[in-house]
Every structure is written in C-alpha cells, then in structure tokens.
RNA sequence: GCGGGUGUGGCGGAACGGUAGACGCCGGGGACUUAAAAUCCCCUGUCCCUUGGACGUGUGGGUUCGAUUCCCACCACCCGCACCA
C-alpha cells in the first residue's frame, strides 16, 4: 500500500541517487543516437542560487529530459562563470580570499542545484577560475595574437583619483566613485583589444541564418553592429593648409550645416588647449564624469567656440565655426562632425543653446521654408529643399549625389562605417585570467611561450589597499624575458570575464588536458541545439561568443560559424515589494517578514501595516527575494519546478507568489492520488478519453519543443481532470501510465515514484515517449460560431466537414439568427468551413 | 538621449484575422467532518430594464463582413548601451 501523500523529503533524494547510480544523464560521445546539446547560460557563483536560476535551469532540464525520452543522446552540462568583481569586493569587505570565497560558493550552489533534480552531466563540470580552464584560454589568446586579432591601443577608463584605481561603470554613481565619493575622471590607458570589427560584416550576415533566434535579439545585434554608409570628407580650415576630417551618415543634409564640432580629445583640440587656457579648462571639464554612452548622451550638450572657421566643401566662401563639444566621441568615425541642427536632435539642442542658424533642408510636406522652428529635429524621410542642385531629390538620392561629387572633386569619399568597436579586454584587476604577455625593456611586449602556460594567479595577495593586487605583488610580475633572458615584467591586466564565457560551451564537449578542446568532439556536439538565458545577454555575451567562435574557425581550430543554433531568452522572476516609510525614505521587508491579509499586508514583528509595492525583479536591495532552499524544503523539487513552468509564458516575467506555489503543491498531491488510487484491473474502452489522451500527448510534445511550457502545463491540467472524471476502464489505466510519462520531464521525482508503483520496469527518465495514433487526433464534431454582422448570435454543433451551403442553411434556420436579422435583407454570407458563418444583413 | 521589448478580468495568462477570457491563482457558496486541515462539487469580466442585451484586450484613429491579432500616432512600464554578470 502506498502512502496517502507524496513525500518529497524522502523521494527526491532517493531518485536523485538512482539517476546518479544509473548514470542516466552522462552524455556518451560514442552513442549513435542523434545528438542534442541543451545548454543554459552558466551562473556566476555569487553565493546562493537565485530563483531566476531555478527558472532558467528548469526550462533547459525539461527540454533535455524530453530529448532523452524521444531518443536523443543528450549533452546537458553545468559550470561556473567564476571570475569577476564580486569576489574581489568580498575580499575587500570580509577579508576572505577571492578564490576561497568563489570555491565555497560553487560547492554550496552545486548542492542547491542537485536538490532540484536537474538532469545534468556533472562529470563535465568546469569553473573558469581554475588554471585547468584559464590556461587553455591563455593559449587561445596567444594564437589569436599570432593571427593578428589581438593588439594594444589607448582607451579611456573611469579613474578614481582618491582610491587611485580604475572603476567599472557600475561603480560610478552620478559621476562619483562608489567608495571614495570622489569625482571620477576619464583617463587613457594602453590596453589589450580583440579585433572583432574584422568580423563585423560576417557577424551581421550570420544573423540571417539564425532564424530560430528571437527577432528582437537579431535586431538588437544588427543595430549594435550598426553598419552605415556615409561620407568621409575634409572641411578646410580658413587661412590654413590643414583641415578637419569629418564622417557623416547624412551627406544629404550638407547644405544644412551650421557648425563643425570636434571631440575634446581630438588632436586639434589638444594642440589648441596647450596655448588657450580657457579651452584647456573646458577640455579638463569634459574629462569629468563616467565613460558610458548613456551618461555622455544624457548630459547637457556643451561646447567651446575655438574661434577657428572652416570652409564648407560645397561652397568654399561659406564659413562655419568650429566648436569643441562634449557629445562628440573620439572613438566613433573621425572624432569630428558637422552639425545639421534641423535634422539631428543633438545638433539642434546644441544650436539652440549657442544661437547657431537652423536651416531646413529636408521637407516631408508643405512646410519648406529655410528657417526651421521648434525644438524637435526632423529625422524622417522626405525630399531635399534649400540645397541648390540637390533640391527635389529624395534623401537617398541626395546622399549618393553628394558622395559622387565629393569623390569626383577629391575632397571626400564614400565609406562604410560601423558602430561596433573593437573589444577592449584589459581589466586592471586580480580575479581574472592573466594576460600571457611580458614587458621587456629590450624586446618590447613578448608573448609567454606556450610551454610556460598557464600563467597562474598568485595566491598571496592583499586587498587592503585599492588598485590591482597583481601590480603591487612583491615578486609575481618579475620574470626573465623569454626573448633576451633579461629581467622583465609580466602584464598585470587580466581578461574581461566575457572572454571566459566566449568558449566554455566548446570545453563542455570534451576536456582534454593538453588542449582547450578536441576538434572531433566539438564537431560531434556543436552547435548547441538550444541555448537558454536572460535577455540581458542579448548583445554583449552573445555577440562576443559568436565572434570568438568565428575567430577560432579563422585560425583553423574548429569548423563552426555559429555556436548556438537556437536561442531562447527567458523572463525574470519578480515579486511584490513590502515597504514602510521611515525617516524620509522607504525601508523594505522580505516576504517572510510579512503576513498577507486579503487586500493588504502587515508586518509580523509588530502587526502594523506595510505598503504593498510594485511587482519587480527580485533584488537584495528591495528584499523581495525567496530562497530556493527554503521552498524546496517546504514543497519539494517537483512543486517548485512545476511553478517555474506554469502560467507565465517563459519569455515573460514570472511573478512569484505564495499561493501559486501552494497551488502547485496541491497539484503534485492530486496527481499522486490519481496515480495511487486508480483501479489497475479495469477493462473496457473509453474512446473519448483515448482521443483526449492522444491529443494531449501530441500537443505537449509540440509545446515542449517550442518551449511553451505554460501551454503544456495547461493541457496536462485538462487531461488530469478528464481522467479523474472518467469511469474505470483499460483506457483510463493506460492514460494514467501515459500521464506519468508526460509529467516526467517536469516533475521527475514524482514520476519515478509513480512509475515504480505502477509496476513499470526501469526508470521513467529512460523510457520512451508515448507514441501518438494520428487517427485519434481528429474530432468528428465541431462547434460553429454564427455571427450576424460580425456579432456572435448563436453556436451550432454539427458534423465535421459540412459544405458551405449546408452550413449557411443551418445558420439561417436559427431562431436567434432570425431575430437578430429582424427581417432585413441578407446581403452577404461569409462561411469559414468548420469554424464560422457570418451573415451580413 | 539612443536601440529593443511588453501592455487582455482582482492576479498570471489563452486565443491560424473568425465564439475574447482556455488553464491556474484569489474570492464566494455548498458537501464531508464533533471541529479543523485535506479533499470534492458549483459560481466567479463589467454594467443593465436579466428566458435577453450593451460594453469590454493601455489610449486615440484606420483597414476589414469580422481586429487582442494588421497599419498609423500616442501613453505607461521593463531590458540593453561596450569595465555588473
């Protein structure tokens, strides 16, 4: 006799051990089954698993388990994106070592993941912070260097002048350092770059082959790469031989130009600043603040009139003033622009502020006057006006015409420009992959010989003072030059952690000790059939991984263009917030501190009311987090997994709720009763139930493959109700056995327990997905909607496949329809077979 | 500021241009019980002159016999913006 209730506290661990003993989720490279590589973005080991991880990994797990049931050899691995800033912050705040902290976090989080019963091949686990991983990364970096894809150049960082350290963008708050509170400055450093722009065209073209990626991600990447055709041309300085080189994507608006602006770090600005103190002060002022685009573009547009003038290339006696402006970026184009205020918002803001002329040169309607009014630039299509020989052309025609003339007259040429910039990978930090180069006074910058890899991080570092501990370490950076043998220094920059995550999916395919990956194993498993992670990675991580894959193919290490055949971006897990104003600001309470009471909520501690706030992403600062361990303790892994899959479509946010998880718990028990209490000896056929069963199996399979888990869940609820209501029969017994298999990918522990209790041999995780009889998928009756002038007036249940005339006659015979027509003349009847009749009267 | 997305009952959501609200949660009523828990059954978009009807998918327009779905404009919220991962 089975227990009355399903007890996850005993069943979960028992089945997790059974899978481990059976090696159910070991991926066998030599299997001749079709291969399926299911991958979720690996986590940063922050300390504890977040409920968002649980959602992400549950989705991948359902797919991986389903693939196994449908006859695939599945690779479903897990690892750790283990380098990064939080470990150094912990070291500074708590005095622990980043390595010890990270490894302890990994142990804890691994145990948390295991409790959820994920079908992972733990034999392939990796952590990017171990030399066994990053040593291979150093070797790859050196190979890319040999191929000319790695170089050094100057680039700006956020400099904290008090802590004397480089800050990440997130450490700059309102232009000030997060610890010191000092005003941040932009400072130039010589840094390492990867030549991603060499692949810009390929990365753009490749997007069209990724037709199972979300359109939004492809669009975002396309915009990020930002291919644009434009004109590079020279504006000659008046009374000088030299000029200012400008790049523009809008040569059509050239006659609307009213000024030229250069970046504060443009060579001309730098030269002039040396002799003009006011300009030097302005340039220094521009150095304040952070380096992010959002910050630069939202700050007030300011400029400094240099007093210089340039001639307009199309009209040499027409002179334009030259400004140094804080919104012009040295990194993009030539570091100089011409401003056409009427048709660019930034230029318009600037022109209004400095009283510069605003000429309309593109018109979309009757308004064609030269004087442009208002504070909203017109950037849409139209025809050119007030522009001499360009008048009447479309924007595109005018662009081509100006480029043609510039090339003919020799003052400029058409050019393709990319918004994408090369990837700066230098980080002035300890907890990352050391960049394997040596600085020698005699030989310059020399690669570490492959035989000396890995360059291992020193363990004995201190975090008491800010800055890079590698730089300060007493001995680590002192080495002999591999070239001349003289004394030299190691590079102390480490690699951006995005490098670590740009090839981990290759290392999962095989883990040889003498090389980063085995080419044949990569060929067997890659590309990843389904990659799942958050939208926040839509651009950077995914673009870098695509680039790295192409770069490795370029140097002949693999034969793969795109690493991820299909991509899915899941939504966040959210929760309502609880707060109470105190001392002029809100203080927040966690869900476990609060009692929900009908409409409101009270604080358990004092019984007083708290405000129920917005439903937002779970975060420590708002305290609206739930801990996966706690809920697994209370409800077991299956109820938690089921909740992760129910209700919300997987690409949308999922609001966590106490009542929701309780509902899932009740459903687990409801299934358990159904499995335990039914009459296994019953005989006889139940055609309607058979039909429902086969329709459900078919639909659930399609839903899982489309990752529409919420729909699969809804169908399983429907089938469960249908089985519960059906009288005992052989059909019903069969349906219950099949239902166990349907829920097995989602609630694997319950399913194993039930499978055994039903007398089935082996593990349900290793069984075969039920087959569908196509004959049972079709219904023989359909319900037809009958509308009069588009409004529903009646429904008819009729045999499937009636002709249009039969349906029309049946519809007109309806009393309700006749009442709605009310004697009016029937002008038209629209019939959609097996669906609807619409009478237009 | 720029790029991308989302918007449907009290809540999460479903719906090849064709019956809006499947399925779940909450709530209400009932059954069982000494009682509670658990479980089961029924009801549950709003409004009205309630055997019926009107309204209703962020807002305002448009296309169509018919629009949650397609087009245009707007509003609100969310994500990304190159050193958070």
mmCIF file with all atom_site columns, C-alpha atoms (C1' of nucleotides) in Angstrom, chain A residues 44 81 84-85 157 168-170 191 223-224 293 297-298 419 421 426-429 498 647-649 652 659 666 673 710-711 717 783 785 787 791 830 835-836 838, chain B residues 1-7 12-16 18-20 22-26 38-41 52-55 65-66 77-85:
data_model
loop_
_atom_site.group_PDB
_atom_site.id
_atom_site.type_symbol
_atom_site.label_atom_id
_atom_site.label_alt_id
_atom_site.label_comp_id
_atom_site.label_asym_id
_atom_site.label_entity_id
_atom_site.label_seq_id
_atom_site.pdbx_PDB_ins_code
_atom_site.Cartn_x
_atom_site.Cartn_y
_atom_site.Cartn_z
_atom_site.occupancy
_atom_site.B_iso_or_equiv
_atom_site.pdbx_formal_charge
_atom_site.auth_seq_id
_atom_site.auth_comp_id
_atom_site.auth_asym_id
_atom_site.auth_atom_id
_atom_site.pdbx_PDB_model_num
ATOM 1  C CA    . UNK A 1 44  ? 28.208  33.454 -11.657 1.00 0.00 ? 44  UNK A CA    1
ATOM 2  C CA    . UNK A 1 81  ? 31.485  31.718 -14.649 1.00 0.00 ? 81  UNK A CA    1
ATOM 3  C CA    . UNK A 1 84  ? 34.673  38.647 -11.654 1.00 0.00 ? 84  UNK A CA    1
ATOM 4  C CA    . UNK A 1 85  ? 34.385  41.644 -9.395  1.00 0.00 ? 85  UNK A CA    1
ATOM 5  C CA    . UNK A 1 157 ? 38.745  54.204 -18.248 1.00 0.00 ? 157 UNK A CA    1
ATOM 6  C CA    . UNK A 1 168 ? 33.759  49.608 -13.513 1.00 0.00 ? 168 UNK A CA    1
ATOM 7  C CA    . UNK A 1 169 ? 30.809  51.557 -14.891 1.00 0.00 ? 169 UNK A CA    1
ATOM 8  C CA    . UNK A 1 170 ? 28.528  50.202 -12.188 1.00 0.00 ? 170 UNK A CA    1
ATOM 9  C CA    . UNK A 1 191 ? 45.093  48.302 -23.165 1.00 0.00 ? 191 UNK A CA    1
ATOM 10 C CA    . UNK A 1 223 ? 21.698  47.823 -34.592 1.00 0.00 ? 223 UNK A CA    1
ATOM 11 C CA    . UNK A 1 224 ? 24.665  47.301 -32.317 1.00 0.00 ? 224 UNK A CA    1
ATOM 12 C CA    . UNK A 1 293 ? 27.268  56.219 -23.631 1.00 0.00 ? 293 UNK A CA    1
ATOM 13 C CA    . UNK A 1 297 ? 24.330  61.318 -24.214 1.00 0.00 ? 297 UNK A CA    1
ATOM 14 C CA    . UNK A 1 298 ? 22.116  62.467 -21.371 1.00 0.00 ? 298 UNK A CA    1
ATOM 15 C CA    . UNK A 1 419 ? 29.099  51.431 -34.839 1.00 0.00 ? 419 UNK A CA    1
ATOM 16 C CA    . UNK A 1 421 ? 34.096  48.992 -31.855 1.00 0.00 ? 421 UNK A CA    1
ATOM 17 C CA    . UNK A 1 426 ? 42.020  44.556 -20.392 1.00 0.00 ? 426 UNK A CA    1
ATOM 18 C CA    . UNK A 1 427 ? 40.913  44.743 -16.779 1.00 0.00 ? 427 UNK A CA    1
ATOM 19 C CA    . UNK A 1 428 ? 43.108  46.261 -14.089 1.00 0.00 ? 428 UNK A CA    1
ATOM 20 C CA    . UNK A 1 429 ? 42.032  43.613 -11.603 1.00 0.00 ? 429 UNK A CA    1
ATOM 21 C CA    . UNK A 1 498 ? 33.247  37.848 -21.212 1.00 0.00 ? 498 UNK A CA    1
ATOM 22 C CA    . UNK A 1 647 ? 1.163   30.261 -16.051 1.00 0.00 ? 647 UNK A CA    1
ATOM 23 C CA    . UNK A 1 648 ? 3.614   32.814 -17.404 1.00 0.00 ? 648 UNK A CA    1
ATOM 24 C CA    . UNK A 1 649 ? 4.966   32.327 -20.907 1.00 0.00 ? 649 UNK A CA    1
ATOM 25 C CA    . UNK A 1 652 ? 7.908   36.904 -19.892 1.00 0.00 ? 652 UNK A CA    1
ATOM 26 C CA    . UNK A 1 659 ? -0.494  30.988 -3.240  1.00 0.00 ? 659 UNK A CA    1
ATOM 27 C CA    . UNK A 1 666 ? -1.751  20.684 -4.234  1.00 0.00 ? 666 UNK A CA    1
ATOM 28 C CA    . UNK A 1 673 ? -3.713  10.349 -5.500  1.00 0.00 ? 673 UNK A CA    1
ATOM 29 C CA    . UNK A 1 710 ? 2.846   27.162 -19.757 1.00 0.00 ? 710 UNK A CA    1
ATOM 30 C CA    . UNK A 1 711 ? 0.685   25.695 -22.526 1.00 0.00 ? 711 UNK A CA    1
ATOM 31 C CA    . UNK A 1 717 ? -4.290  20.042 -16.100 1.00 0.00 ? 717 UNK A CA    1
ATOM 32 C CA    . UNK A 1 783 ? -18.875 23.852 -32.922 1.00 0.00 ? 783 UNK A CA    1
ATOM 33 C CA    . UNK A 1 785 ? -19.959 30.227 -34.471 1.00 0.00 ? 785 UNK A CA    1
ATOM 34 C CA    . UNK A 1 787 ? -22.480 35.782 -36.411 1.00 0.00 ? 787 UNK A CA    1
ATOM 35 C CA    . UNK A 1 791 ? -21.544 39.733 -33.692 1.00 0.00 ? 791 UNK A CA    1
ATOM 36 C CA    . UNK A 1 830 ? -19.266 34.507 -45.229 1.00 0.00 ? 830 UNK A CA    1
ATOM 37 C CA    . UNK A 1 835 ? -15.483 27.355 -37.873 1.00 0.00 ? 835 UNK A CA    1
ATOM 38 C CA    . UNK A 1 836 ? -17.976 30.114 -38.541 1.00 0.00 ? 836 UNK A CA    1
ATOM 39 C CA    . UNK A 1 838 ? -21.188 35.406 -40.681 1.00 0.00 ? 838 UNK A CA    1
ATOM 40 C "C1'" . G   B 2 1   ? 19.472  60.556 -25.106 1.00 0.00 ? 1   G   B "C1'" 1
ATOM 41 C "C1'" . C   B 2 2   ? 19.748  56.107 -28.424 1.00 0.00 ? 2   C   B "C1'" 1
ATOM 42 C "C1'" . G   B 2 3   ? 18.347  50.813 -29.510 1.00 0.00 ? 3   G   B "C1'" 1
ATOM 43 C "C1'" . G   B 2 4   ? 14.890  46.731 -28.255 1.00 0.00 ? 4   G   B "C1'" 1
ATOM 44 C "C1'" . G   B 2 5   ? 10.507  44.846 -25.943 1.00 0.00 ? 5   G   B "C1'" 1
ATOM 45 C "C1'" . U   B 2 6   ? 5.792   44.479 -23.176 1.00 0.00 ? 6   U   B "C1'" 1
ATOM 46 C "C1'" . G   B 2 7   ? 0.500   46.135 -22.204 1.00 0.00 ? 7   G   B "C1'" 1
ATOM 47 C "C1'" . G   B 2 12  ? -0.670  35.043 -14.026 1.00 0.00 ? 12  G   B "C1'" 1
ATOM 48 C "C1'" . G   B 2 13  ? -2.313  34.237 -18.672 1.00 0.00 ? 13  G   B "C1'" 1
ATOM 49 C "C1'" . A   B 2 14  ? -5.165  31.523 -23.514 1.00 0.00 ? 14  A   B "C1'" 1
ATOM 50 C "C1'" . A   B 2 15  ? -6.948  32.651 -28.405 1.00 0.00 ? 15  A   B "C1'" 1
ATOM 51 C "C1'" . C   B 2 16  ? -4.016  30.000 -37.762 1.00 0.00 ? 16  C   B "C1'" 1
ATOM 52 C "C1'" . G   B 2 18  ? -13.099 34.077 -37.153 1.00 0.00 ? 18  G   B "C1'" 1
ATOM 53 C "C1'" . U   B 2 19  ? -17.267 32.040 -30.268 1.00 0.00 ? 19  U   B "C1'" 1
ATOM 54 C "C1'" . A   B 2 20  ? -12.262 37.063 -26.071 1.00 0.00 ? 20  A   B "C1'" 1
ATOM 55 C "C1'" . A   B 2 22  ? -8.859  28.084 -22.111 1.00 0.00 ? 22  A   B "C1'" 1
ATOM 56 C "C1'" . C   B 2 23  ? -5.868  26.580 -17.787 1.00 0.00 ? 23  C   B "C1'" 1
ATOM 57 C "C1'" . G   B 2 24  ? -4.152  28.118 -12.943 1.00 0.00 ? 24  G   B "C1'" 1
ATOM 58 C "C1'" . C   B 2 25  ? -4.379  31.507 -8.545  1.00 0.00 ? 25  C   B "C1'" 1
ATOM 59 C "C1'" . C   B 2 26  ? -7.526  34.515 -5.447  1.00 0.00 ? 26  C   B "C1'" 1
ATOM 60 C "C1'" . A   B 2 38  ? -7.113  17.890 3.466   1.00 0.00 ? 38  A   B "C1'" 1
ATOM 61 C "C1'" . U   B 2 39  ? -10.491 16.691 -0.397  1.00 0.00 ? 39  U   B "C1'" 1
ATOM 62 C "C1'" . C   B 2 40  ? -14.839 17.093 -3.652  1.00 0.00 ? 40  C   B "C1'" 1
ATOM 63 C "C1'" . C   B 2 41  ? -18.957 19.990 -6.257  1.00 0.00 ? 41  C   B "C1'" 1
ATOM 64 C "C1'" . G   B 2 52  ? -32.289 38.778 -23.080 1.00 0.00 ? 52  G   B "C1'" 1
ATOM 65 C "C1'" . G   B 2 53  ? -28.911 42.755 -24.123 1.00 0.00 ? 53  G   B "C1'" 1
ATOM 66 C "C1'" . A   B 2 54  ? -24.991 46.607 -24.008 1.00 0.00 ? 54  A   B "C1'" 1
ATOM 67 C "C1'" . C   B 2 55  ? -19.926 47.356 -23.088 1.00 0.00 ? 55  C   B "C1'" 1
ATOM 68 C "C1'" . C   B 2 65  ? -18.117 41.112 -43.388 1.00 0.00 ? 65  C   B "C1'" 1
ATOM 69 C "C1'" . G   B 2 66  ? -15.206 40.414 -38.814 1.00 0.00 ? 66  G   B "C1'" 1
ATOM 70 C "C1'" . C   B 2 77  ? 6.374   50.162 -17.711 1.00 0.00 ? 77  C   B "C1'" 1
ATOM 71 C "C1'" . C   B 2 78  ? 10.716  46.888 -18.461 1.00 0.00 ? 78  C   B "C1'" 1
ATOM 72 C "C1'" . C   B 2 79  ? 15.657  45.474 -20.709 1.00 0.00 ? 79  C   B "C1'" 1
ATOM 73 C "C1'" . G   B 2 80  ? 20.435  46.979 -23.084 1.00 0.00 ? 80  G   B "C1'" 1
ATOM 74 C "C1'" . C   B 2 81  ? 24.013  50.992 -24.075 1.00 0.00 ? 81  C   B "C1'" 1
ATOM 75 C "C1'" . A   B 2 82  ? 30.600  48.298 -24.755 1.00 0.00 ? 82  A   B "C1'" 1
ATOM 76 C "C1'" . C   B 2 83  ? 34.553  47.689 -17.146 1.00 0.00 ? 83  C   B "C1'" 1
ATOM 77 C "C1'" . C   B 2 84  ? 27.905  44.175 -13.465 1.00 0.00 ? 84  C   B "C1'" 1
ATOM 78 C "C1'" . A   B 2 85  ? 27.443  39.247 -14.850 1.00 0.00 ? 85  A   B "C1'" 1
#
